[in-house]
Amino acid sequence: MRRHVTITLHWLNLLLLLFVLGDGGATTWLSLVYAASALTMCAAALVLGLMNGPGPKLEGPVRAAHPWLHRGLYLLLAWGAVALVAETFGLPLPGPEARTLLLALLAVVALHATFNLWRHTALGDGALRRITPRAIHHIL
């Protein structure tokens, strides 16, 4: 169940994040759907645990940093979602605007994707198989 929930929310969050950022002014319902999806993923990670790990081929400082970097990614995901909901209801939080946080999240997501592509290809540890639906594993 954890795998299915995580994979579904992972890709849904990416799609919704791109839609929210796409036109510069997301609609209320789209903002709320994105925030609900993002916060549900964070809640699932808290309840079900993170579905990640450095894998056996990742070594040294990067291996030690791996779980903390994922926790940071989840924190940014939640912070951006809460800020977006607050702004949607006209109650902006102190600190960066929601769009700034979501753009930062998109940049971090791009680094995250690049890192996992590197892991999958250079280390051959199957990193992409963990987060993609089984139906497309044959093309990885």
PDB file of C-alpha atoms in Angstrom:
ATOM      1  CA  MET A   1       0.000   0.000   0.000  1.00  0.00           C
ATOM      2  CA  ARG A   2       2.798   2.445   0.882  1.00  0.00           C
ATOM      3  CA  ARG A   3       4.394   1.984  -2.530  1.00  0.00           C
ATOM      4  CA  HIS A   4       1.149   2.545  -4.420  1.00  0.00           C
ATOM      5  CA  VAL A   5       0.207   5.634  -2.373  1.00  0.00           C
ATOM      6  CA  THR A   6       3.695   7.126  -2.628  1.00  0.00           C
ATOM      7  CA  ILE A   7       4.039   6.560  -6.370  1.00  0.00           C
ATOM      8  CA  THR A   8       0.582   7.945  -7.117  1.00  0.00           C
ATOM      9  CA  LEU A   9       1.045  11.059  -4.988  1.00  0.00           C
ATOM     10  CA  HIS A  10       4.628  11.575  -6.201  1.00  0.00           C
ATOM     11  CA  TRP A  11       3.598  11.881  -9.845  1.00  0.00           C
ATOM     12  CA  LEU A  12       0.326  13.672  -9.066  1.00  0.00           C
ATOM     13  CA  ASN A  13       2.232  16.291  -7.055  1.00  0.00           C
ATOM     14  CA  LEU A  14       4.669  16.871  -9.908  1.00  0.00           C
ATOM     15  CA  LEU A  15       1.855  17.283 -12.433  1.00  0.00           C
ATOM     16  CA  LEU A  16      -0.143  19.600 -10.161  1.00  0.00           C
ATOM     17  CA  LEU A  17       2.947  21.636  -9.245  1.00  0.00           C
ATOM     18  CA  LEU A  18       3.603  22.266 -12.938  1.00  0.00           C
ATOM     19  CA  PHE A  19      -0.030  23.288 -13.458  1.00  0.00           C
ATOM     20  CA  VAL A  20      -0.017  25.596 -10.425  1.00  0.00           C
ATOM     21  CA  LEU A  21       3.187  27.289 -11.557  1.00  0.00           C
ATOM     22  CA  GLY A  22       2.347  27.139 -15.260  1.00  0.00           C
ATOM     23  CA  ASP A  23       0.216  30.197 -15.777  1.00  0.00           C
ATOM     24  CA  GLY A  24       1.444  32.277 -12.868  1.00  0.00           C
ATOM     25  CA  GLY A  25      -1.963  32.448 -11.256  1.00  0.00           C
ATOM     26  CA  ALA A  26      -3.506  29.132 -10.306  1.00  0.00           C
ATOM     27  CA  THR A  27      -7.218  28.917  -9.700  1.00  0.00           C
ATOM     28  CA  THR A  28      -8.487  28.425  -6.177  1.00  0.00           C
ATOM     29  CA  TRP A  29      -9.571  24.847  -6.756  1.00  0.00           C
ATOM     30  CA  LEU A  30      -6.261  23.897  -8.417  1.00  0.00           C
ATOM     31  CA  SER A  31      -4.295  25.432  -5.549  1.00  0.00           C
ATOM     32  CA  LEU A  32      -6.367  23.512  -3.014  1.00  0.00           C
ATOM     33  CA  VAL A  33      -6.119  20.232  -4.927  1.00  0.00           C
ATOM     34  CA  TYR A  34      -2.332  20.604  -5.146  1.00  0.00           C
ATOM     35  CA  ALA A  35      -2.057  21.468  -1.457  1.00  0.00           C
ATOM     36  CA  ALA A  36      -4.272  18.522  -0.480  1.00  0.00           C
ATOM     37  CA  SER A  37      -2.174  16.159  -2.586  1.00  0.00           C
ATOM     38  CA  ALA A  38       1.118  17.503  -1.212  1.00  0.00           C
ATOM     39  CA  LEU A  39      -0.036  17.402   2.406  1.00  0.00           C
ATOM     40  CA  THR A  40      -1.478  13.915   1.915  1.00  0.00           C
ATOM     41  CA  MET A  41       1.915  12.737   0.660  1.00  0.00           C
ATOM     42  CA  CYS A  42       3.599  14.280   3.713  1.00  0.00           C
ATOM     43  CA  ALA A  43       1.038  12.673   6.034  1.00  0.00           C
ATOM     44  CA  ALA A  44       1.489   9.302   4.316  1.00  0.00           C
ATOM     45  CA  ALA A  45       5.249   9.567   4.800  1.00  0.00           C
ATOM     46  CA  LEU A  46       4.732  10.299   8.493  1.00  0.00           C
ATOM     47  CA  VAL A  47       2.248   7.454   8.986  1.00  0.00           C
ATOM     48  CA  LEU A  48       3.579   4.821   6.564  1.00  0.00           C
ATOM     49  CA  GLY A  49       7.245   5.828   6.554  1.00  0.00           C
ATOM     50  CA  LEU A  50       9.432   7.104   3.739  1.00  0.00           C
ATOM     51  CA  MET A  51       9.750   4.866   0.720  1.00  0.00           C
ATOM     52  CA  ASN A  52      13.334   5.662   0.010  1.00  0.00           C
ATOM     53  CA  GLY A  53      16.798   4.631   0.882  1.00  0.00           C
ATOM     54  CA  PRO A  54      20.282   5.290  -0.328  1.00  0.00           C
ATOM     55  CA  GLY A  55      20.653   1.824  -1.832  1.00  0.00           C
ATOM     56  CA  PRO A  56      23.699  -0.387  -1.370  1.00  0.00           C
ATOM     57  CA  LYS A  57      25.848   1.300  -4.021  1.00  0.00           C
ATOM     58  CA  LEU A  58      25.607   4.835  -2.645  1.00  0.00           C
ATOM     59  CA  GLU A  59      28.524   5.429  -0.284  1.00  0.00           C
ATOM     60  CA  GLY A  60      30.206   8.019   1.897  1.00  0.00           C
ATOM     61  CA  PRO A  61      28.801  11.416   2.807  1.00  0.00           C
ATOM     62  CA  VAL A  62      26.102  11.229   0.135  1.00  0.00           C
ATOM     63  CA  ARG A  63      24.785   8.029   1.718  1.00  0.00           C
ATOM     64  CA  ALA A  64      24.657   9.699   5.139  1.00  0.00           C
ATOM     65  CA  ALA A  65      22.988  12.830   3.740  1.00  0.00           C
ATOM     66  CA  HIS A  66      20.415  10.943   1.645  1.00  0.00           C
ATOM     67  CA  PRO A  67      17.668  10.495   4.286  1.00  0.00           C
ATOM     68  CA  TRP A  68      18.086  14.060   5.533  1.00  0.00           C
ATOM     69  CA  LEU A  69      17.820  15.464   2.027  1.00  0.00           C
ATOM     70  CA  HIS A  70      14.552  13.577   1.549  1.00  0.00           C
ATOM     71  CA  ARG A  71      13.217  14.905   4.834  1.00  0.00           C
ATOM     72  CA  GLY A  72      14.133  18.406   3.662  1.00  0.00           C
ATOM     73  CA  LEU A  73      12.305  17.808   0.392  1.00  0.00           C
ATOM     74  CA  TYR A  74       9.182  16.741   2.279  1.00  0.00           C
ATOM     75  CA  LEU A  75       9.488  19.786   4.537  1.00  0.00           C
ATOM     76  CA  LEU A  76       9.662  22.109   1.519  1.00  0.00           C
ATOM     77  CA  LEU A  77       6.702  20.275  -0.039  1.00  0.00           C
ATOM     78  CA  ALA A  78       4.610  20.826   3.102  1.00  0.00           C
ATOM     79  CA  TRP A  79       5.740  24.422   3.627  1.00  0.00           C
ATOM     80  CA  GLY A  80       4.867  25.363   0.046  1.00  0.00           C
ATOM     81  CA  ALA A  81       1.471  23.671   0.291  1.00  0.00           C
ATOM     82  CA  VAL A  82       0.569  25.381   3.576  1.00  0.00           C
ATOM     83  CA  ALA A  83       1.740  28.749   2.245  1.00  0.00           C
ATOM     84  CA  LEU A  84      -0.347  28.249  -0.902  1.00  0.00           C
ATOM     85  CA  VAL A  85      -3.484  27.443   1.105  1.00  0.00           C
ATOM     86  CA  ALA A  86      -2.882  30.445   3.365  1.00  0.00           C
ATOM     87  CA  GLU A  87      -2.496  32.789   0.377  1.00  0.00           C
ATOM     88  CA  THR A  88      -5.515  31.247  -1.345  1.00  0.00           C
ATOM     89  CA  PHE A  89      -7.617  32.261   1.661  1.00  0.00           C
ATOM     90  CA  GLY A  90      -5.986  35.702   1.893  1.00  0.00           C
ATOM     91  CA  LEU A  91      -3.899  34.921   4.978  1.00  0.00           C
ATOM     92  CA  PRO A  92      -0.304  34.889   3.749  1.00  0.00           C
ATOM     93  CA  LEU A  93       2.317  33.440   6.063  1.00  0.00           C
ATOM     94  CA  PRO A  94       5.358  35.424   7.132  1.00  0.00           C
ATOM     95  CA  GLY A  95       8.373  34.640   4.989  1.00  0.00           C
ATOM     96  CA  PRO A  96       8.577  33.820   1.312  1.00  0.00           C
ATOM     97  CA  GLU A  97       5.464  33.912  -0.847  1.00  0.00           C
ATOM     98  CA  ALA A  98       3.959  30.596  -1.864  1.00  0.00           C
ATOM     99  CA  ARG A  99       5.075  31.017  -5.492  1.00  0.00           C
ATOM    100  CA  THR A 100       8.675  31.539  -4.361  1.00  0.00           C
ATOM    101  CA  LEU A 101       8.499  28.398  -2.238  1.00  0.00           C
ATOM    102  CA  LEU A 102       6.950  26.405  -5.084  1.00  0.00           C
ATOM    103  CA  LEU A 103       9.614  27.615  -7.526  1.00  0.00           C
ATOM    104  CA  ALA A 104      12.272  26.579  -5.003  1.00  0.00           C
ATOM    105  CA  LEU A 105      10.527  23.216  -4.714  1.00  0.00           C
ATOM    106  CA  LEU A 106      10.579  22.841  -8.501  1.00  0.00           C
ATOM    107  CA  ALA A 107      14.328  23.549  -8.550  1.00  0.00           C
ATOM    108  CA  VAL A 108      14.938  21.011  -5.786  1.00  0.00           C
ATOM    109  CA  VAL A 109      12.731  18.494  -7.602  1.00  0.00           C
ATOM    110  CA  ALA A 110      14.856  18.972 -10.741  1.00  0.00           C
ATOM    111  CA  LEU A 111      17.993  18.203  -8.703  1.00  0.00           C
ATOM    112  CA  HIS A 112      16.229  15.236  -7.117  1.00  0.00           C
ATOM    113  CA  ALA A 113      15.281  13.870 -10.538  1.00  0.00           C
ATOM    114  CA  THR A 114      18.792  14.361 -11.914  1.00  0.00           C
ATOM    115  CA  PHE A 115      20.285  12.600  -8.892  1.00  0.00           C
ATOM    116  CA  ASN A 116      17.921   9.649  -9.297  1.00  0.00           C
ATOM    117  CA  LEU A 117      18.625   9.428 -13.032  1.00  0.00           C
ATOM    118  CA  TRP A 118      22.344   9.350 -12.193  1.00  0.00           C
ATOM    119  CA  ARG A 119      21.785   6.663  -9.560  1.00  0.00           C
ATOM    120  CA  HIS A 120      19.736   4.568 -11.961  1.00  0.00           C
ATOM    121  CA  THR A 121      22.214   4.827 -14.841  1.00  0.00           C
ATOM    122  CA  ALA A 122      25.678   5.259 -13.296  1.00  0.00           C
ATOM    123  CA  LEU A 123      25.207   3.140 -10.180  1.00  0.00           C
ATOM    124  CA  GLY A 124      22.665   0.787 -11.729  1.00  0.00           C
ATOM    125  CA  ASP A 125      20.796   0.561  -8.424  1.00  0.00           C
ATOM    126  CA  GLY A 126      17.271   0.664  -9.880  1.00  0.00           C
ATOM    127  CA  ALA A 127      16.381   4.019  -8.305  1.00  0.00           C
ATOM    128  CA  LEU A 128      13.795   4.749 -10.983  1.00  0.00           C
ATOM    129  CA  ARG A 129      12.092   1.397 -10.509  1.00  0.00           C
ATOM    130  CA  ARG A 130      11.239   2.373  -6.947  1.00  0.00           C
ATOM    131  CA  ILE A 131       9.154   5.377  -7.946  1.00  0.00           C
ATOM    132  CA  THR A 132       7.708   4.403 -11.310  1.00  0.00           C
ATOM    133  CA  PRO A 133       4.646   2.226 -11.858  1.00  0.00           C
ATOM    134  CA  ARG A 134       5.492  -1.394 -12.611  1.00  0.00           C
ATOM    135  CA  ALA A 135       3.781  -1.082 -15.994  1.00  0.00           C
ATOM    136  CA  ILE A 136       6.713   0.973 -17.333  1.00  0.00           C
ATOM    137  CA  HIS A 137       9.601  -0.927 -15.731  1.00  0.00           C
ATOM    138  CA  HIS A 138      10.285  -2.731 -19.026  1.00  0.00           C
ATOM    139  CA  ILE A 139      11.493   0.547 -20.601  1.00  0.00           C
ATOM    140  CA  LEU A 140      13.847   1.435 -17.762  1.00  0.00           C
TER     141      LEU A 140
END
